[in-house]
Tab-separated table of C-alpha atoms in Angstrom:
chain	number	residue	atom	x	y	z
A	1	UNK	CA	-42.078	-1.965	34.535
A	2	UNK	CA	-40.135	0.366	32.483
A	3	UNK	CA	-37.665	-2.343	31.854
A	4	UNK	CA	-40.389	-4.995	30.267
A	5	UNK	CA	-41.832	-1.970	28.085
A	6	UNK	CA	-38.011	-1.715	26.794
A	7	UNK	CA	-38.089	-5.300	26.001
A	8	UNK	CA	-41.474	-5.471	24.508
A	9	UNK	CA	-40.265	-2.599	22.167
A	10	UNK	CA	-37.099	-4.262	21.225
A	11	UNK	CA	-39.351	-7.391	20.398
A	12	UNK	CA	-41.380	-5.705	18.176
A	13	UNK	CA	-39.155	-3.768	16.356
A	14	UNK	CA	-36.313	-6.512	16.073
A	15	UNK	CA	-35.517	-7.905	12.588
A	16	UNK	CA	-37.336	-10.919	11.033
A	17	UNK	CA	-35.853	-13.941	10.845
A	18	UNK	CA	-34.794	-14.710	7.325
A	19	UNK	CA	-36.249	-17.955	6.773
A	20	UNK	CA	-35.521	-18.456	3.259
A	21	UNK	CA	-31.945	-17.789	3.626
A	22	UNK	CA	-30.488	-20.786	6.095
A	23	UNK	CA	-27.340	-20.822	7.573
A	24	UNK	CA	-26.004	-23.330	5.118
A	25	UNK	CA	-27.993	-24.932	2.331
A	26	UNK	CA	-29.215	-28.946	2.871
A	27	UNK	CA	-26.499	-30.222	0.776
A	28	UNK	CA	-23.856	-29.006	3.356
A	29	UNK	CA	-22.641	-26.271	1.367
A	30	UNK	CA	-21.089	-23.115	2.762
A	31	UNK	CA	-23.052	-20.705	0.105
A	32	UNK	CA	-26.101	-19.429	1.250
A	33	UNK	CA	-26.890	-17.453	-1.787
A	34	UNK	CA	-25.673	-15.970	-4.982
A	35	UNK	CA	-27.536	-13.969	-7.014
A	36	UNK	CA	-26.709	-11.706	-10.514
A	37	UNK	CA	-27.587	-7.733	-9.928
A	38	UNK	CA	-27.725	-5.613	-13.274
A	39	UNK	CA	-29.043	-1.901	-13.322
A	40	UNK	CA	-29.800	-2.600	-9.861
A	41	UNK	CA	-32.315	-5.317	-10.499
A	42	UNK	CA	-31.875	-9.057	-9.507
A	43	UNK	CA	-31.835	-11.245	-12.174
A	44	UNK	CA	-34.973	-13.819	-11.707
A	45	UNK	CA	-32.880	-16.891	-12.438
A	46	UNK	CA	-30.244	-17.798	-9.489
A	47	UNK	CA	-27.266	-20.406	-11.081
A	48	UNK	CA	-23.904	-21.935	-9.656
A	49	UNK	CA	-21.387	-19.242	-8.931
A	50	UNK	CA	-19.437	-19.665	-11.757
A	51	UNK	CA	-22.045	-19.689	-14.117
A	52	UNK	CA	-23.203	-16.349	-12.145
A	53	UNK	CA	-19.637	-14.702	-12.987
A	54	UNK	CA	-19.564	-15.586	-16.552
A	55	UNK	CA	-22.853	-13.722	-16.978
A	56	UNK	CA	-22.238	-11.172	-15.185
A	57	UNK	CA	-19.169	-10.247	-16.882
A	58	UNK	CA	-21.170	-10.843	-20.240
A	59	UNK	CA	-23.683	-8.444	-19.421
A	60	UNK	CA	-20.882	-5.786	-18.165
A	61	UNK	CA	-22.339	-2.129	-17.491
A	62	UNK	CA	-22.149	-2.240	-13.375
A	63	UNK	CA	-23.369	-5.916	-13.294
A	64	UNK	CA	-22.261	-7.867	-10.465
A	65	UNK	CA	-22.582	-11.250	-8.458
A	66	UNK	CA	-23.364	-11.190	-4.640
A	67	UNK	CA	-22.203	-14.444	-3.127
A	68	UNK	CA	-23.261	-15.332	0.733
A	69	UNK	CA	-21.329	-17.563	2.977
A	70	UNK	CA	-21.295	-18.823	6.185
A	71	UNK	CA	-18.392	-20.610	8.068
A	72	UNK	CA	-16.846	-22.059	4.830
A	73	UNK	CA	-14.031	-24.306	5.079
A	74	UNK	CA	-10.882	-24.086	3.382
A	75	UNK	CA	-11.728	-26.501	0.920
A	76	UNK	CA	-14.936	-24.833	0.412
A	77	UNK	CA	-13.452	-21.642	-0.244
A	78	UNK	CA	-10.602	-22.590	-2.240
A	79	UNK	CA	-12.631	-22.819	-5.665
A	80	UNK	CA	-14.201	-19.264	-4.858
A	81	UNK	CA	-10.873	-17.561	-4.345
A	82	UNK	CA	-9.510	-18.943	-7.227
A	83	UNK	CA	-12.610	-18.350	-9.277
A	84	UNK	CA	-12.421	-14.368	-8.341
A	85	UNK	CA	-8.632	-14.169	-7.924
A	86	UNK	CA	-8.671	-13.619	-3.876
A	87	UNK	CA	-5.406	-12.779	-2.303
A	88	UNK	CA	-4.194	-16.065	0.104
A	89	UNK	CA	-3.967	-13.937	2.798
A	90	UNK	CA	-7.621	-12.317	2.677
A	91	UNK	CA	-8.926	-16.353	2.083
A	92	UNK	CA	-6.933	-17.051	5.400
A	93	UNK	CA	-8.333	-14.661	7.131
A	94	UNK	CA	-11.923	-14.950	6.108
A	95	UNK	CA	-11.571	-18.542	6.874
A	96	UNK	CA	-10.254	-18.529	10.184
A	97	UNK	CA	-12.061	-15.723	11.413
A	98	UNK	CA	-10.979	-13.807	15.039
A	99	UNK	CA	-10.069	-10.742	13.224
A	100	UNK	CA	-10.036	-6.937	13.994
A	101	UNK	CA	-12.630	-4.905	12.079
A	102	UNK	CA	-10.173	-3.304	9.257
A	103	UNK	CA	-10.124	-2.665	5.326
A	104	UNK	CA	-7.165	-3.903	3.514
A	105	UNK	CA	-7.014	-3.542	-0.527
A	106	UNK	CA	-5.291	-6.322	-2.647
A	107	UNK	CA	-4.741	-5.429	-6.196
A	108	UNK	CA	-7.940	-4.501	-7.648
A	109	UNK	CA	-10.192	-6.132	-4.689
A	110	UNK	CA	-10.820	-4.860	-1.225
A	111	UNK	CA	-11.133	-7.256	1.797
A	112	UNK	CA	-13.212	-5.772	4.955
A	113	UNK	CA	-13.959	-7.131	8.264
A	114	UNK	CA	-16.560	-6.111	10.464
A	115	UNK	CA	-17.792	-7.586	14.232
A	116	UNK	CA	-21.165	-8.244	14.540
A	117	UNK	CA	-23.118	-8.061	17.374
A	118	UNK	CA	-26.315	-8.842	18.836
A	119	UNK	CA	-27.987	-8.180	22.409
A	120	UNK	CA	-29.257	-11.481	24.228
A	121	UNK	CA	-32.272	-11.154	26.252
A	122	UNK	CA	-32.531	-11.943	29.883
A	123	UNK	CA	-35.323	-11.659	32.261
A	124	UNK	CA	-32.722	-10.414	34.977
A	125	UNK	CA	-29.011	-9.344	34.855
A	126	UNK	CA	-26.692	-11.663	37.099
A	127	UNK	CA	-23.142	-12.139	37.566
A	128	UNK	CA	-22.933	-14.853	34.804
A	129	UNK	CA	-25.752	-13.517	32.387
A	130	UNK	CA	-24.404	-12.864	28.916
A	131	UNK	CA	-25.429	-9.888	27.402
A	132	UNK	CA	-23.441	-9.525	24.151
A	133	UNK	CA	-23.106	-11.984	21.518
A	134	UNK	CA	-20.646	-11.291	18.897
A	135	UNK	CA	-19.770	-12.956	15.514
A	136	UNK	CA	-17.922	-11.811	12.500
A	137	UNK	CA	-18.550	-10.662	8.862
A	138	UNK	CA	-15.913	-10.457	6.070
A	139	UNK	CA	-16.780	-8.635	2.715
A	140	UNK	CA	-14.463	-9.126	-0.441
A	141	UNK	CA	-15.600	-6.454	-3.326
A	142	UNK	CA	-14.346	-6.278	-6.566
A	143	UNK	CA	-15.198	-4.311	-9.817
A	144	UNK	CA	-17.938	-7.425	-10.390
A	145	UNK	CA	-18.422	-8.938	-7.158
A	146	UNK	CA	-19.352	-9.102	-3.741
A	147	UNK	CA	-18.611	-12.139	-1.320
A	148	UNK	CA	-19.891	-11.718	2.059
A	149	UNK	CA	-18.542	-14.447	4.576
A	150	UNK	CA	-20.120	-14.813	8.177
A	151	UNK	CA	-18.937	-16.412	11.225
A	152	UNK	CA	-21.572	-16.759	14.204
A	153	UNK	CA	-25.256	-17.376	14.391
A	154	UNK	CA	-26.448	-14.323	13.929
A	155	UNK	CA	-26.203	-10.998	11.624
A	156	UNK	CA	-27.629	-12.821	8.851
A	157	UNK	CA	-27.738	-10.674	6.036
A	158	UNK	CA	-30.985	-12.370	4.111
A	159	UNK	CA	-33.141	-9.197	5.781
A	160	UNK	CA	-30.644	-7.077	4.390
A	161	UNK	CA	-30.127	-8.468	1.080
A	162	UNK	CA	-34.193	-7.895	0.234
A	163	UNK	CA	-34.046	-4.527	1.703
A	164	UNK	CA	-31.669	-3.072	-0.466
A	165	UNK	CA	-33.336	-4.808	-3.549
A	166	UNK	CA	-36.346	-2.405	-2.715
A	167	UNK	CA	-33.532	0.224	-3.437
A	168	UNK	CA	-32.648	-0.204	-6.885
A	169	UNK	CA	-31.085	3.259	-7.688
A	170	UNK	CA	-28.602	2.691	-4.638
A	171	UNK	CA	-28.078	-0.851	-5.777
A	172	UNK	CA	-27.029	0.356	-9.306
A	173	UNK	CA	-23.874	1.964	-7.747
A	174	UNK	CA	-22.616	-1.508	-7.712
A	175	UNK	CA	-20.371	-3.416	-5.033
A	176	UNK	CA	-19.613	-0.406	-3.558
A	177	UNK	CA	-22.943	0.336	-2.484
A	178	UNK	CA	-23.583	-3.188	-0.938
A	179	UNK	CA	-20.466	-2.379	1.230
A	180	UNK	CA	-21.951	0.528	2.622
A	181	UNK	CA	-25.328	-0.959	3.333
A	182	UNK	CA	-23.349	-3.916	5.206
A	183	UNK	CA	-21.620	-1.572	7.098
A	184	UNK	CA	-24.497	0.637	8.098
A	185	UNK	CA	-26.479	-2.339	9.130
A	186	UNK	CA	-23.547	-3.487	11.104
A	187	UNK	CA	-23.274	-0.048	12.792
A	188	UNK	CA	-26.961	0.060	13.281
A	189	UNK	CA	-26.739	-3.225	15.372
A	190	UNK	CA	-24.233	-1.648	17.407
A	191	UNK	CA	-26.493	1.464	18.082
A	192	UNK	CA	-29.567	-1.258	18.942
A	193	UNK	CA	-27.237	-3.263	21.180
A	194	UNK	CA	-26.189	-0.216	23.297
A	195	UNK	CA	-29.392	1.256	23.706
A	196	UNK	CA	-30.833	-2.252	24.880
A	197	UNK	CA	-27.951	-2.382	27.633
A	198	UNK	CA	-29.311	1.056	28.678
A	199	UNK	CA	-31.935	-0.986	30.673
A	200	UNK	CA	-29.364	-3.014	32.436
A	201	UNK	CA	-27.362	-0.033	33.246
A	202	UNK	CA	-30.690	1.369	35.044
A	203	UNK	CA	-31.394	-1.573	36.733
A	204	UNK	CA	-27.814	-2.037	38.251
A	205	UNK	CA	-28.273	1.622	39.217
A	206	UNK	CA	-31.463	1.519	40.701
A	207	UNK	CA	-30.189	-1.619	43.017
A	208	UNK	CA	-26.755	-0.236	43.955
A	209	UNK	CA	-28.753	3.184	45.192
A	210	UNK	CA	-31.889	1.318	46.469
A	211	UNK	CA	-32.316	1.756	50.523
A	212	UNK	CA	-32.061	-2.230	51.036
A	213	UNK	CA	-28.880	-2.555	48.577
A	214	UNK	CA	-27.156	-6.086	48.776
A	215	UNK	CA	-23.940	-6.635	49.086
A	216	UNK	CA	-23.642	-8.836	45.902
A	217	UNK	CA	-24.250	-6.131	43.441
A	218	UNK	CA	-20.345	-6.125	42.414
A	219	UNK	CA	-20.489	-9.035	40.552
A	220	UNK	CA	-23.425	-8.007	38.348
A	221	UNK	CA	-21.737	-4.766	37.714
A	222	UNK	CA	-18.583	-6.214	36.785
A	223	UNK	CA	-20.250	-8.840	34.217
A	224	UNK	CA	-21.909	-5.955	32.601
A	225	UNK	CA	-18.603	-3.980	32.405
A	226	UNK	CA	-17.003	-6.883	31.024
A	227	UNK	CA	-20.371	-7.395	28.642
A	228	UNK	CA	-19.842	-3.866	27.563
A	229	UNK	CA	-15.689	-4.248	26.878
A	230	UNK	CA	-16.647	-6.864	24.313
A	231	UNK	CA	-19.080	-4.305	22.773
A	232	UNK	CA	-16.114	-1.797	22.767
A	233	UNK	CA	-13.852	-4.508	21.079
A	234	UNK	CA	-16.222	-4.884	18.522
A	235	UNK	CA	-17.013	-1.025	18.015
A	236	UNK	CA	-13.820	1.082	18.422
A	237	UNK	CA	-11.127	-0.332	16.153
A	238	UNK	CA	-13.910	0.112	13.091
A	239	UNK	CA	-13.452	4.077	13.086
A	240	UNK	CA	-9.967	4.066	11.147
A	241	UNK	CA	-11.688	1.916	8.333
A	242	UNK	CA	-14.512	4.053	8.201
A	243	UNK	CA	-12.473	7.040	7.852
A	244	UNK	CA	-10.578	5.410	5.554
A	245	UNK	CA	-13.590	4.242	3.377
A	246	UNK	CA	-14.801	7.977	3.790
A	247	UNK	CA	-12.109	9.954	2.690
A	248	UNK	CA	-9.318	8.309	0.542
A	249	UNK	CA	-9.215	6.891	-2.950
A	250	UNK	CA	-9.918	3.252	-2.002
A	251	UNK	CA	-10.244	0.336	-4.994
A	252	UNK	CA	-13.446	-0.645	-5.673
A	253	UNK	CA	-15.308	1.973	-3.836
A	254	UNK	CA	-17.229	4.568	-6.129
A	255	UNK	CA	-16.590	8.304	-5.290
A	256	UNK	CA	-20.296	8.704	-5.327
A	257	UNK	CA	-20.737	6.198	-2.782
A	258	UNK	CA	-18.119	7.675	-0.514
A	259	UNK	CA	-20.358	10.304	1.368
A	260	UNK	CA	-22.374	7.492	2.360
A	261	UNK	CA	-19.353	5.767	4.566
A	262	UNK	CA	-19.349	9.398	6.213
A	263	UNK	CA	-22.843	9.358	7.418
A	264	UNK	CA	-21.896	5.610	8.822
A	265	UNK	CA	-18.807	6.989	10.933
A	266	UNK	CA	-21.181	9.333	12.534
A	267	UNK	CA	-23.096	6.726	13.507
A	268	UNK	CA	-20.022	4.999	15.043
A	269	UNK	CA	-19.020	7.889	16.666
A	270	UNK	CA	-22.356	8.194	18.540
A	271	UNK	CA	-22.153	4.942	19.511
A	272	UNK	CA	-18.706	4.947	20.654
A	273	UNK	CA	-19.376	7.937	22.802
A	274	UNK	CA	-22.334	6.484	24.252
A	275	UNK	CA	-19.977	2.871	25.170
A	276	UNK	CA	-17.594	5.659	27.075
A	277	UNK	CA	-20.434	7.337	28.734
A	278	UNK	CA	-21.703	3.822	29.980
A	279	UNK	CA	-18.095	2.915	31.006
A	280	UNK	CA	-17.641	5.723	33.150
A	281	UNK	CA	-21.090	5.500	34.547
A	282	UNK	CA	-20.142	1.993	35.554
A	283	UNK	CA	-17.105	2.844	37.184
A	284	UNK	CA	-18.893	5.317	39.399
A	285	UNK	CA	-21.333	2.713	40.181
A	286	UNK	CA	-18.764	0.525	41.252
A	287	UNK	CA	-17.031	3.084	43.534
A	288	UNK	CA	-20.452	3.935	45.160
A	289	UNK	CA	-21.103	0.348	45.836
A	290	UNK	CA	-17.771	-0.192	47.093
A	291	UNK	CA	-18.030	2.851	49.325
A	292	UNK	CA	-21.511	1.697	50.310
A	293	UNK	CA	-20.055	-1.750	51.480
A	294	UNK	CA	-17.152	0.159	53.362
A	295	UNK	CA	-19.770	2.473	54.924
A	296	UNK	CA	-21.911	-0.818	56.366
A	297	UNK	CA	-18.736	-2.705	57.423
A	298	UNK	CA	-17.809	0.398	59.325
A	299	UNK	CA	-21.305	0.777	60.600
A	300	UNK	CA	-20.914	-3.098	61.621
A	301	UNK	CA	-17.886	-2.991	63.563
A	302	UNK	CA	-19.525	0.078	65.403
A	303	UNK	CA	-22.059	-1.840	66.849
A	304	UNK	CA	-19.559	-4.791	67.260
A	305	UNK	CA	-17.338	-2.105	69.493
A	306	UNK	CA	-20.486	-0.795	71.074
A	307	UNK	CA	-21.702	-4.317	72.353
A	308	UNK	CA	-18.033	-5.060	73.587
A	309	UNK	CA	-17.762	-1.848	75.449
A	310	UNK	CA	-21.472	-2.741	77.334
A	311	UNK	CA	-20.265	-6.388	78.116
A	312	UNK	CA	-17.036	-5.233	79.354
A	313	UNK	CA	-18.995	-3.773	82.508
A	314	UNK	CA	-20.059	-7.101	84.099
A	315	UNK	CA	-16.991	-9.048	82.608
A	316	UNK	CA	-14.884	-6.717	85.056
A	317	UNK	CA	-17.427	-6.665	88.102
A	318	UNK	CA	-17.383	-10.295	87.788
A	319	UNK	CA	-13.587	-10.603	87.596
A	320	UNK	CA	-13.407	-8.545	90.470
A	321	UNK	CA	-15.581	-10.616	92.898
A	322	UNK	CA	-14.064	-13.819	91.514
A	323	UNK	CA	-10.815	-13.579	93.254
A	324	UNK	CA	-11.686	-14.748	96.431
A	325	UNK	CA	-10.243	-12.588	98.613
A	326	UNK	CA	-11.948	-12.403	102.401
A	327	UNK	CA	-11.969	-8.722	102.602
A	328	UNK	CA	-13.929	-7.552	99.973
A	329	UNK	CA	-16.917	-4.927	100.263
A	330	UNK	CA	-20.223	-6.384	100.847
A	331	UNK	CA	-19.063	-10.146	100.582
A	332	UNK	CA	-20.920	-11.374	103.528
A	333	UNK	CA	-24.202	-8.943	102.961
A	334	UNK	CA	-27.275	-10.651	102.406
A	335	UNK	CA	-28.299	-8.568	99.411
A	336	UNK	CA	-24.967	-8.130	97.915
A	337	UNK	CA	-25.342	-10.696	95.343
A	338	UNK	CA	-28.589	-8.504	94.084
A	339	UNK	CA	-26.918	-5.125	94.499
A	340	UNK	CA	-23.963	-6.202	92.545
A	341	UNK	CA	-26.721	-7.421	89.644
A	342	UNK	CA	-28.290	-3.951	90.010
A	343	UNK	CA	-25.042	-2.214	89.606
A	344	UNK	CA	-23.634	-4.275	86.315
A	345	UNK	CA	-27.489	-3.706	84.657
A	346	UNK	CA	-27.567	-0.028	85.672
A	347	UNK	CA	-24.161	0.410	83.990
A	348	UNK	CA	-24.806	-1.668	80.745
A	349	UNK	CA	-28.186	0.263	80.330
A	350	UNK	CA	-26.403	3.873	80.620
A	351	UNK	CA	-23.639	2.791	78.488
A	352	UNK	CA	-26.336	1.391	75.800
A	353	UNK	CA	-28.266	4.776	75.921
A	354	UNK	CA	-24.983	6.714	75.547
A	355	UNK	CA	-24.096	4.442	72.167
A	356	UNK	CA	-27.985	4.724	70.846
A	357	UNK	CA	-27.665	8.457	71.443
A	358	UNK	CA	-24.463	8.706	69.279
A	359	UNK	CA	-25.814	6.356	66.487
A	360	UNK	CA	-23.542	3.596	67.269
A	361	UNK	CA	-26.417	0.925	67.962
């Protein structure tokens, strides 16, 4: 019941899908959005990227252009790279993806890489359930431009752009304010994923320590641990880049924005600690499960040993009387057969009661 309630709450507070910002335009271009901002206000008329850049440099006074792309090809990105003077190494990383989170200054621009995460809803955790889905988000920031490159089917920045446009004072601080908003958005998603995984942790823990716990829980525990490791790979490497943005003089980062990155770094630290706690708890749950399996196997062996000891008595008697010697006790007695059966049954009953008393059966 609590698991269903948590799922309903997550769905209620989940960011809405931004249908006005499709993954790719109908013409097949990788450019999702291009907008000019001046004084923290979005200019009404959208225009092509080259025209937007000319307008920004004509306006000056903190104006900048924000270009959003989704999985561009090398050919699609080549024109933008030349127009904004982006470094070839950064362009290669942005196109090929599969990068670690990092912040790299290039001349008068800054290249940042973030791993995006999404919690995959599922009715029941199994040994093959996907819990965490990851993508990548690259951000180029300069004096008068922000270029975001998104890889993956989630992590749309449309809702974030719309929220940021409502905070004109913050948006007026320029591209560094956009970079902070993106970093804050990504880290908040980490927290949401970590909180959502709490229900899976509780479900696994409850199943392992239940009275009728099954022996197939190891697969679910191991799968959850693998998914947690995927989240950890996205979160842990981001610590050093955020510390760099918060504490060092980095190009394209306004001094007044730097304290905001410290707040993001604190949120990231909380997420990292939560992931480490989950990892330790999963190790303990797995060890407890293996201990339970070992105890159950020992109990099975004791039962098998007890029944083998009970069966050994009639086997011994039958073996002795099966030797067919002439001079054997009570061999020709009329009731000898029934007496032997009675002795075997009595001996088996006494041994059975002894094993029951000692908890073996």
